[in-house]
Amino acid sequence: MSLDGFSLHRLIGELSAQLTGGRIDKINQPHRHTVQLHIRQPGKNHLLISIQPQNPILYQPATPLENPAQPPTFCMVLRKHLEGGRIAAISQIGLDRIVRIDIDCIGRGGRLTTRTLMAELMGKYSNLIFLEDGMIVDALRHIGAGASRVRRVLPALPYEWPPAQDKQNVLTSSLDDILRQIFSLKEKTLAVAIRDVCLGFGPVTAKEIA
C-alpha cells in the first residue's frame, strides 16, 4: 500500500511527538534514494526517508540500515549543515504528501539558524530537498528546465511549491460542500468520486471509506 496524504497526516503526528527536540547525531545515505537520520531521543531514534518512485515513504526502522563506506555528495552536504542540529518541528503541508522537517542549527557567528528538509513523497515526482532561508541548498534529484517546464529544483534557486491540486481538504472544508461535489459526480463510483474531490485520498483509503 502506498502512503497517501490522509494516512500521512496521522504518521506526522506520531513522528512529531516522538522526534521533536531530538538531536541529529549522524546522517547517512544507505541507497541512492534513501536518507537516514540518527536522532538522539529516548526510544526509537532513527528516521528513514525514501523517495523511491515505486514506494516513497518515511518511517522509523527497528534497526538502522547499513552505512556505505563512501557517502554520496548529497549526504556530505547534509552532514555539513545538519549534524548537531535539533528537530524543531515536523509538519505536513495541508493533506499533500509533502513533509516539512525544520532543524535548528548553530550557524555562522553562533547564530541560531533554522534549516529545512522538504520530503515530497509523490510517486515518480518524489524528492528530498534541503533549504535554508527559502533557497535550495541541494536536492536528491536535480530537476532542470529540460526535465520540467513547470518547476526547477536546483541549488541556489528559490524553493517553489509543487503545483497545487484543486481539491477539498477534509480537515478544514465544509462537509456540505464536500458531499455536494461528491454527489455531483454521478457517473463515477463513490470511491473514485471521493478521490476526485478530496485531497490526500489514495485508492485504498477511498475504497475503505466507500
XYZ file of C-alpha atoms in Angstrom:
210
model
C 0.000 0.000 0.000
C 1.407 3.385 -0.987
C 1.288 6.176 1.572
C -1.402 8.751 0.796
C -1.806 12.203 2.317
C -4.650 11.178 4.624
C -2.615 8.347 6.193
C 0.474 10.549 6.267
C -1.398 13.055 8.458
C -1.618 10.517 11.293
C 2.005 9.416 10.819
C 3.269 13.006 11.039
C 1.502 13.422 14.370
C 3.331 10.368 15.744
C 6.730 11.385 14.365
C 6.351 14.922 15.665
C 5.536 13.701 19.179
C 8.436 11.245 19.227
C 11.227 13.168 17.489
C 10.725 16.899 18.078
C 13.587 18.202 20.205
C 15.876 15.302 19.260
C 19.467 15.984 18.218
C 20.714 14.733 14.848
C 23.865 12.806 15.702
C 24.560 11.287 12.304
C 23.251 11.222 8.735
C 23.874 8.534 6.153
C 22.568 7.604 2.723
C 22.200 3.801 2.535
C 20.820 3.840 -1.015
C 20.553 6.240 -3.919
C 17.036 7.322 -2.979
C 17.228 6.896 0.794
C 18.490 9.131 3.604
C 18.631 8.105 7.251
C 18.775 10.443 10.237
C 20.136 9.127 13.544
C 18.378 11.184 16.219
C 19.311 11.251 19.905
C 15.935 10.807 21.569
C 14.518 8.215 24.023
C 13.001 5.175 22.314
C 13.200 4.726 18.547
C 15.704 7.213 17.241
C 16.095 6.661 13.526
C 14.136 8.360 10.747
C 14.382 6.935 7.250
C 13.206 8.954 4.245
C 12.910 7.185 0.897
C 11.941 8.830 -2.385
C 11.899 5.603 -4.405
C 9.308 6.240 -7.155
C 7.537 2.913 -6.551
C 7.031 3.465 -2.822
C 8.127 6.824 -1.364
C 7.843 6.795 2.411
C 9.275 7.938 5.718
C 9.270 5.839 8.885
C 11.273 4.752 11.930
C 13.032 1.440 11.170
C 13.526 -1.044 14.003
C 17.230 -1.204 13.154
C 19.241 1.281 11.056
C 20.288 0.377 7.538
C 23.945 -0.264 6.844
C 26.040 2.818 6.136
C 28.046 2.710 2.860
C 31.799 3.255 3.096
C 31.771 6.253 0.754
C 28.984 8.792 1.403
C 27.364 10.369 -1.689
C 27.644 14.122 -2.241
C 24.111 14.881 -1.007
C 24.811 13.021 2.230
C 28.010 15.000 2.769
C 26.113 18.274 2.294
C 23.514 17.248 4.877
C 26.211 16.177 7.324
C 27.980 19.503 6.985
C 24.883 21.600 7.618
C 22.543 19.470 9.756
C 24.536 17.184 12.043
C 24.347 18.517 15.580
C 21.066 20.314 14.875
C 17.827 19.673 16.729
C 14.448 18.785 15.254
C 12.337 21.916 15.743
C 9.165 20.717 14.000
C 7.797 18.006 11.720
C 4.695 19.029 9.796
C 2.613 18.215 6.749
C 1.622 20.704 4.060
C -2.170 20.528 4.054
C -3.068 16.933 3.212
C -0.487 16.734 0.445
C 2.257 14.126 0.542
C 4.774 16.806 1.498
C 6.587 16.676 4.841
C 8.492 19.639 6.263
C 11.242 18.946 8.803
C 12.623 22.115 10.433
C 16.013 21.777 12.115
C 17.574 24.368 14.441
C 21.338 24.634 13.868
C 24.141 26.880 15.043
C 25.216 28.940 12.030
C 27.954 31.451 11.417
C 28.914 33.575 14.387
C 26.981 31.321 16.736
C 23.652 32.495 15.313
C 20.706 30.101 15.582
C 19.565 29.144 12.079
C 16.569 27.049 11.070
C 17.214 24.807 8.078
C 14.614 22.657 6.382
C 14.238 19.289 4.705
C 11.246 19.028 2.369
C 10.277 15.416 1.702
C 7.964 15.335 -1.322
C 6.544 11.788 -1.393
C 4.691 11.930 -4.713
C 5.459 8.796 -6.724
C 7.783 9.359 -9.654
C 7.964 13.071 -8.755
C 9.292 12.377 -5.239
C 12.251 14.353 -3.957
C 14.146 15.334 -0.826
C 15.161 18.992 -0.855
C 17.413 20.819 1.594
C 16.569 24.503 2.135
C 17.948 27.478 4.004
C 16.094 30.801 4.076
C 13.768 29.563 1.334
C 16.635 28.808 -1.054
C 17.591 25.347 -2.308
C 20.985 24.251 -0.995
C 20.795 20.807 -2.613
C 18.358 18.044 -3.546
C 18.460 14.304 -4.055
C 17.009 14.812 -7.550
C 18.051 17.865 -9.532
C 15.323 18.930 -11.972
C 16.327 21.328 -14.713
C 14.316 23.119 -17.391
C 14.794 20.162 -19.741
C 13.103 17.795 -17.292
C 10.185 20.026 -16.270
C 8.566 23.127 -17.741
C 6.629 23.722 -14.519
C 9.239 23.714 -11.764
C 13.010 23.582 -11.436
C 14.778 22.108 -8.415
C 18.417 23.178 -8.478
C 20.902 24.587 -5.932
C 20.763 28.377 -5.432
C 17.175 28.627 -6.754
C 14.244 29.663 -4.534
C 12.064 26.768 -3.451
C 8.717 26.591 -5.262
C 5.796 24.504 -4.113
C 4.667 21.651 -6.369
C 1.557 22.562 -8.383
C -1.450 22.669 -6.066
C -4.364 20.277 -6.549
C -7.813 21.814 -6.770
C -9.357 19.523 -4.166
C -11.044 19.809 -0.780
C -9.140 19.368 2.477
C -11.473 17.258 4.626
C -9.909 18.665 7.812
C -10.794 22.267 7.016
C -13.501 22.315 4.321
C -17.254 22.297 4.865
C -18.717 18.779 4.913
C -21.755 20.047 2.988
C -19.506 21.366 0.206
C -17.572 18.098 0.038
C -20.721 15.962 -0.145
C -22.279 18.256 -2.750
C -19.255 17.833 -5.027
C -19.074 14.073 -4.483
C -22.770 13.551 -5.267
C -22.476 15.699 -8.379
C -20.166 13.076 -9.921
C -22.997 10.622 -10.515
C -21.274 8.913 -13.445
C -18.436 7.724 -11.181
C -18.239 5.176 -8.398
C -18.247 6.550 -4.843
C -14.582 5.636 -4.279
C -13.463 7.421 -7.448
C -15.617 10.466 -6.620
C -14.009 10.693 -3.172
C -10.550 10.622 -4.743
C -11.518 13.275 -7.298
C -12.947 15.668 -4.703
C -10.877 15.107 -1.555
C -7.214 15.961 -1.172
C -4.879 13.240 0.069
C -7.010 10.141 -0.595
C -5.376 7.206 -2.385
C -7.253 4.244 -3.918
C -7.098 2.027 -0.816
C -8.312 4.718 1.607
C -11.112 5.830 -0.725
C -12.336 2.245 -1.149
C -12.336 1.706 2.612
C -14.395 4.857 3.149
C -16.832 3.895 0.385
